[in-house]
JSON list of C-alpha atoms in Angstrom, two decimals:
[
{"chain": "A", "resi": 17, "resn": "UNK", "atom": "CA", "xyz": [152.20, 113.14, 127.48]},
{"chain": "A", "resi": 18, "resn": "UNK", "atom": "CA", "xyz": [153.60, 110.16, 129.38]},
{"chain": "A", "resi": 19, "resn": "UNK", "atom": "CA", "xyz": [156.68, 112.19, 130.29]},
{"chain": "A", "resi": 20, "resn": "UNK", "atom": "CA", "xyz": [154.65, 114.98, 131.89]},
{"chain": "A", "resi": 21, "resn": "UNK", "atom": "CA", "xyz": [152.46, 112.54, 133.78]},
{"chain": "A", "resi": 22, "resn": "UNK", "atom": "CA", "xyz": [155.47, 110.72, 135.19]},
{"chain": "A", "resi": 23, "resn": "UNK", "atom": "CA", "xyz": [157.53, 113.78, 136.01]},
{"chain": "A", "resi": 24, "resn": "UNK", "atom": "CA", "xyz": [154.83, 115.93, 137.55]},
{"chain": "A", "resi": 25, "resn": "UNK", "atom": "CA", "xyz": [153.07, 113.16, 139.46]},
{"chain": "A", "resi": 26, "resn": "UNK", "atom": "CA", "xyz": [156.09, 111.32, 140.83]},
{"chain": "A", "resi": 27, "resn": "UNK", "atom": "CA", "xyz": [156.93, 113.93, 143.48]},
{"chain": "A", "resi": 28, "resn": "UNK", "atom": "CA", "xyz": [153.30, 114.26, 144.55]},
{"chain": "A", "resi": 29, "resn": "UNK", "atom": "CA", "xyz": [152.92, 110.49, 144.95]},
{"chain": "A", "resi": 30, "resn": "UNK", "atom": "CA", "xyz": [156.27, 110.30, 146.73]},
{"chain": "A", "resi": 31, "resn": "UNK", "atom": "CA", "xyz": [155.39, 112.95, 149.27]},
{"chain": "A", "resi": 32, "resn": "UNK", "atom": "CA", "xyz": [152.00, 111.31, 149.87]},
{"chain": "A", "resi": 33, "resn": "UNK", "atom": "CA", "xyz": [153.82, 108.03, 150.52]},
{"chain": "A", "resi": 34, "resn": "UNK", "atom": "CA", "xyz": [156.24, 109.81, 152.86]},
{"chain": "A", "resi": 35, "resn": "UNK", "atom": "CA", "xyz": [153.30, 111.41, 154.69]},
{"chain": "A", "resi": 36, "resn": "UNK", "atom": "CA", "xyz": [151.71, 107.98, 155.19]},
{"chain": "A", "resi": 37, "resn": "UNK", "atom": "CA", "xyz": [155.02, 106.61, 156.47]},
{"chain": "A", "resi": 38, "resn": "UNK", "atom": "CA", "xyz": [155.70, 109.44, 158.94]},
{"chain": "A", "resi": 39, "resn": "UNK", "atom": "CA", "xyz": [152.11, 110.24, 159.89]},
{"chain": "A", "resi": 40, "resn": "UNK", "atom": "CA", "xyz": [150.13, 113.40, 159.22]},
{"chain": "A", "resi": 41, "resn": "UNK", "atom": "CA", "xyz": [151.12, 115.25, 162.38]},
{"chain": "A", "resi": 42, "resn": "UNK", "atom": "CA", "xyz": [154.88, 114.77, 162.02]},
{"chain": "A", "resi": 43, "resn": "UNK", "atom": "CA", "xyz": [154.84, 115.42, 158.27]},
{"chain": "A", "resi": 44, "resn": "UNK", "atom": "CA", "xyz": [152.86, 118.65, 158.73]},
{"chain": "A", "resi": 45, "resn": "UNK", "atom": "CA", "xyz": [155.18, 119.79, 161.51]},
{"chain": "A", "resi": 46, "resn": "UNK", "atom": "CA", "xyz": [158.23, 119.20, 159.31]},
{"chain": "A", "resi": 47, "resn": "UNK", "atom": "CA", "xyz": [156.71, 121.02, 156.34]},
{"chain": "A", "resi": 48, "resn": "UNK", "atom": "CA", "xyz": [155.72, 124.01, 158.50]},
{"chain": "A", "resi": 49, "resn": "UNK", "atom": "CA", "xyz": [159.26, 124.18, 159.89]},
{"chain": "A", "resi": 50, "resn": "UNK", "atom": "CA", "xyz": [160.69, 123.91, 156.36]},
{"chain": "A", "resi": 51, "resn": "UNK", "atom": "CA", "xyz": [158.50, 126.80, 155.23]},
{"chain": "A", "resi": 52, "resn": "UNK", "atom": "CA", "xyz": [159.37, 128.98, 158.26]},
{"chain": "A", "resi": 53, "resn": "UNK", "atom": "CA", "xyz": [163.08, 128.31, 157.79]},
{"chain": "A", "resi": 54, "resn": "UNK", "atom": "CA", "xyz": [163.26, 128.86, 154.05]},
{"chain": "A", "resi": 55, "resn": "UNK", "atom": "CA", "xyz": [160.48, 131.30, 153.11]},
{"chain": "A", "resi": 56, "resn": "UNK", "atom": "CA", "xyz": [161.60, 133.96, 150.61]},
{"chain": "A", "resi": 57, "resn": "UNK", "atom": "CA", "xyz": [164.89, 132.12, 150.00]},
{"chain": "A", "resi": 58, "resn": "UNK", "atom": "CA", "xyz": [166.12, 129.45, 147.63]},
{"chain": "A", "resi": 59, "resn": "UNK", "atom": "CA", "xyz": [166.59, 126.07, 149.37]},
{"chain": "A", "resi": 60, "resn": "UNK", "atom": "CA", "xyz": [167.99, 123.04, 147.63]},
{"chain": "A", "resi": 61, "resn": "UNK", "atom": "CA", "xyz": [167.22, 119.34, 148.01]},
{"chain": "A", "resi": 62, "resn": "UNK", "atom": "CA", "xyz": [169.79, 118.94, 150.80]},
{"chain": "A", "resi": 63, "resn": "UNK", "atom": "CA", "xyz": [168.05, 121.68, 152.80]},
{"chain": "A", "resi": 64, "resn": "UNK", "atom": "CA", "xyz": [164.77, 119.76, 152.63]},
{"chain": "A", "resi": 65, "resn": "UNK", "atom": "CA", "xyz": [166.57, 116.61, 153.67]},
{"chain": "A", "resi": 66, "resn": "UNK", "atom": "CA", "xyz": [168.20, 118.38, 156.62]},
{"chain": "A", "resi": 67, "resn": "UNK", "atom": "CA", "xyz": [164.85, 119.62, 157.92]},
{"chain": "A", "resi": 68, "resn": "UNK", "atom": "CA", "xyz": [163.36, 116.13, 157.71]},
{"chain": "A", "resi": 69, "resn": "UNK", "atom": "CA", "xyz": [166.46, 114.69, 159.38]},
{"chain": "A", "resi": 70, "resn": "UNK", "atom": "CA", "xyz": [166.20, 117.14, 162.28]},
{"chain": "A", "resi": 71, "resn": "UNK", "atom": "CA", "xyz": [162.65, 116.02, 163.08]},
{"chain": "A", "resi": 72, "resn": "UNK", "atom": "CA", "xyz": [162.86, 112.24, 162.83]},
{"chain": "A", "resi": 73, "resn": "UNK", "atom": "CA", "xyz": [165.33, 109.47, 163.55]},
{"chain": "A", "resi": 74, "resn": "UNK", "atom": "CA", "xyz": [163.85, 107.32, 160.79]},
{"chain": "A", "resi": 75, "resn": "UNK", "atom": "CA", "xyz": [166.13, 106.48, 157.88]},
{"chain": "A", "resi": 76, "resn": "UNK", "atom": "CA", "xyz": [164.76, 108.38, 154.88]},
{"chain": "A", "resi": 77, "resn": "UNK", "atom": "CA", "xyz": [167.56, 107.39, 152.51]},
{"chain": "A", "resi": 78, "resn": "UNK", "atom": "CA", "xyz": [165.07, 105.36, 150.48]},
{"chain": "A", "resi": 79, "resn": "UNK", "atom": "CA", "xyz": [163.11, 108.55, 149.79]},
{"chain": "A", "resi": 80, "resn": "UNK", "atom": "CA", "xyz": [165.80, 111.17, 149.17]},
{"chain": "A", "resi": 81, "resn": "UNK", "atom": "CA", "xyz": [168.39, 109.00, 147.42]},
{"chain": "A", "resi": 82, "resn": "UNK", "atom": "CA", "xyz": [166.33, 106.37, 145.65]},
{"chain": "A", "resi": 83, "resn": "UNK", "atom": "CA", "xyz": [162.81, 107.68, 145.12]},
{"chain": "A", "resi": 84, "resn": "UNK", "atom": "CA", "xyz": [163.68, 111.27, 144.24]},
{"chain": "A", "resi": 85, "resn": "UNK", "atom": "CA", "xyz": [167.15, 110.66, 142.84]},
{"chain": "A", "resi": 86, "resn": "UNK", "atom": "CA", "xyz": [166.63, 107.65, 140.57]},
{"chain": "A", "resi": 87, "resn": "UNK", "atom": "CA", "xyz": [164.11, 106.04, 138.27]},
{"chain": "A", "resi": 88, "resn": "UNK", "atom": "CA", "xyz": [163.58, 103.13, 140.66]},
{"chain": "A", "resi": 89, "resn": "UNK", "atom": "CA", "xyz": [159.94, 102.37, 141.26]},
{"chain": "A", "resi": 90, "resn": "UNK", "atom": "CA", "xyz": [157.70, 101.05, 144.02]},
{"chain": "A", "resi": 91, "resn": "UNK", "atom": "CA", "xyz": [155.77, 97.93, 143.12]},
{"chain": "A", "resi": 92, "resn": "UNK", "atom": "CA", "xyz": [154.01, 95.90, 145.80]},
{"chain": "A", "resi": 93, "resn": "UNK", "atom": "CA", "xyz": [151.96, 92.77, 145.22]},
{"chain": "A", "resi": 94, "resn": "UNK", "atom": "CA", "xyz": [149.45, 91.16, 147.56]},
{"chain": "A", "resi": 95, "resn": "UNK", "atom": "CA", "xyz": [150.48, 87.53, 147.64]},
{"chain": "A", "resi": 96, "resn": "UNK", "atom": "CA", "xyz": [147.99, 86.12, 150.14]},
{"chain": "A", "resi": 97, "resn": "UNK", "atom": "CA", "xyz": [145.06, 87.17, 152.29]},
{"chain": "A", "resi": 98, "resn": "UNK", "atom": "CA", "xyz": [144.21, 84.83, 155.13]},
{"chain": "A", "resi": 99, "resn": "UNK", "atom": "CA", "xyz": [142.63, 85.16, 158.59]},
{"chain": "A", "resi": 100, "resn": "UNK", "atom": "CA", "xyz": [142.87, 88.95, 158.86]},
{"chain": "A", "resi": 101, "resn": "UNK", "atom": "CA", "xyz": [146.50, 88.78, 157.65]},
{"chain": "A", "resi": 102, "resn": "UNK", "atom": "CA", "xyz": [148.13, 89.88, 154.44]},
{"chain": "A", "resi": 103, "resn": "UNK", "atom": "CA", "xyz": [151.40, 88.85, 152.80]},
{"chain": "A", "resi": 104, "resn": "UNK", "atom": "CA", "xyz": [152.95, 91.58, 150.64]},
{"chain": "A", "resi": 105, "resn": "UNK", "atom": "CA", "xyz": [155.82, 91.13, 148.20]},
{"chain": "A", "resi": 106, "resn": "UNK", "atom": "CA", "xyz": [157.94, 93.90, 146.72]},
{"chain": "A", "resi": 107, "resn": "UNK", "atom": "CA", "xyz": [158.48, 93.50, 142.98]},
{"chain": "A", "resi": 108, "resn": "UNK", "atom": "CA", "xyz": [160.06, 96.93, 142.49]},
{"chain": "A", "resi": 109, "resn": "UNK", "atom": "CA", "xyz": [163.68, 98.06, 142.58]},
{"chain": "A", "resi": 110, "resn": "UNK", "atom": "CA", "xyz": [163.01, 100.61, 145.32]},
{"chain": "A", "resi": 111, "resn": "UNK", "atom": "CA", "xyz": [163.44, 99.25, 148.82]},
{"chain": "A", "resi": 112, "resn": "UNK", "atom": "CA", "xyz": [161.00, 101.38, 150.80]},
{"chain": "A", "resi": 113, "resn": "UNK", "atom": "CA", "xyz": [159.08, 100.68, 154.00]},
{"chain": "A", "resi": 114, "resn": "UNK", "atom": "CA", "xyz": [155.55, 99.39, 153.62]}
]
């Protein structure tokens, strides 16, 4: 049961994280372009990466190489809250933007 939860939820959580990082509008635009380009065909992971790369200059290596390609995990910890500010520490192996 743990295996299925991890495997089937990891991609969904990852793409939600990527959506939050890129913003709804850009993410939706990329996904629509990906669908238009590849509908009724058989794209691979590099095809998805190429579509994302053609729409943004942001480095998405953390997502495609580390998040999808390894078992590294995200793990953030709130260290301190003070005067409308927050200090966050990464305890995970995955070096992703926050």
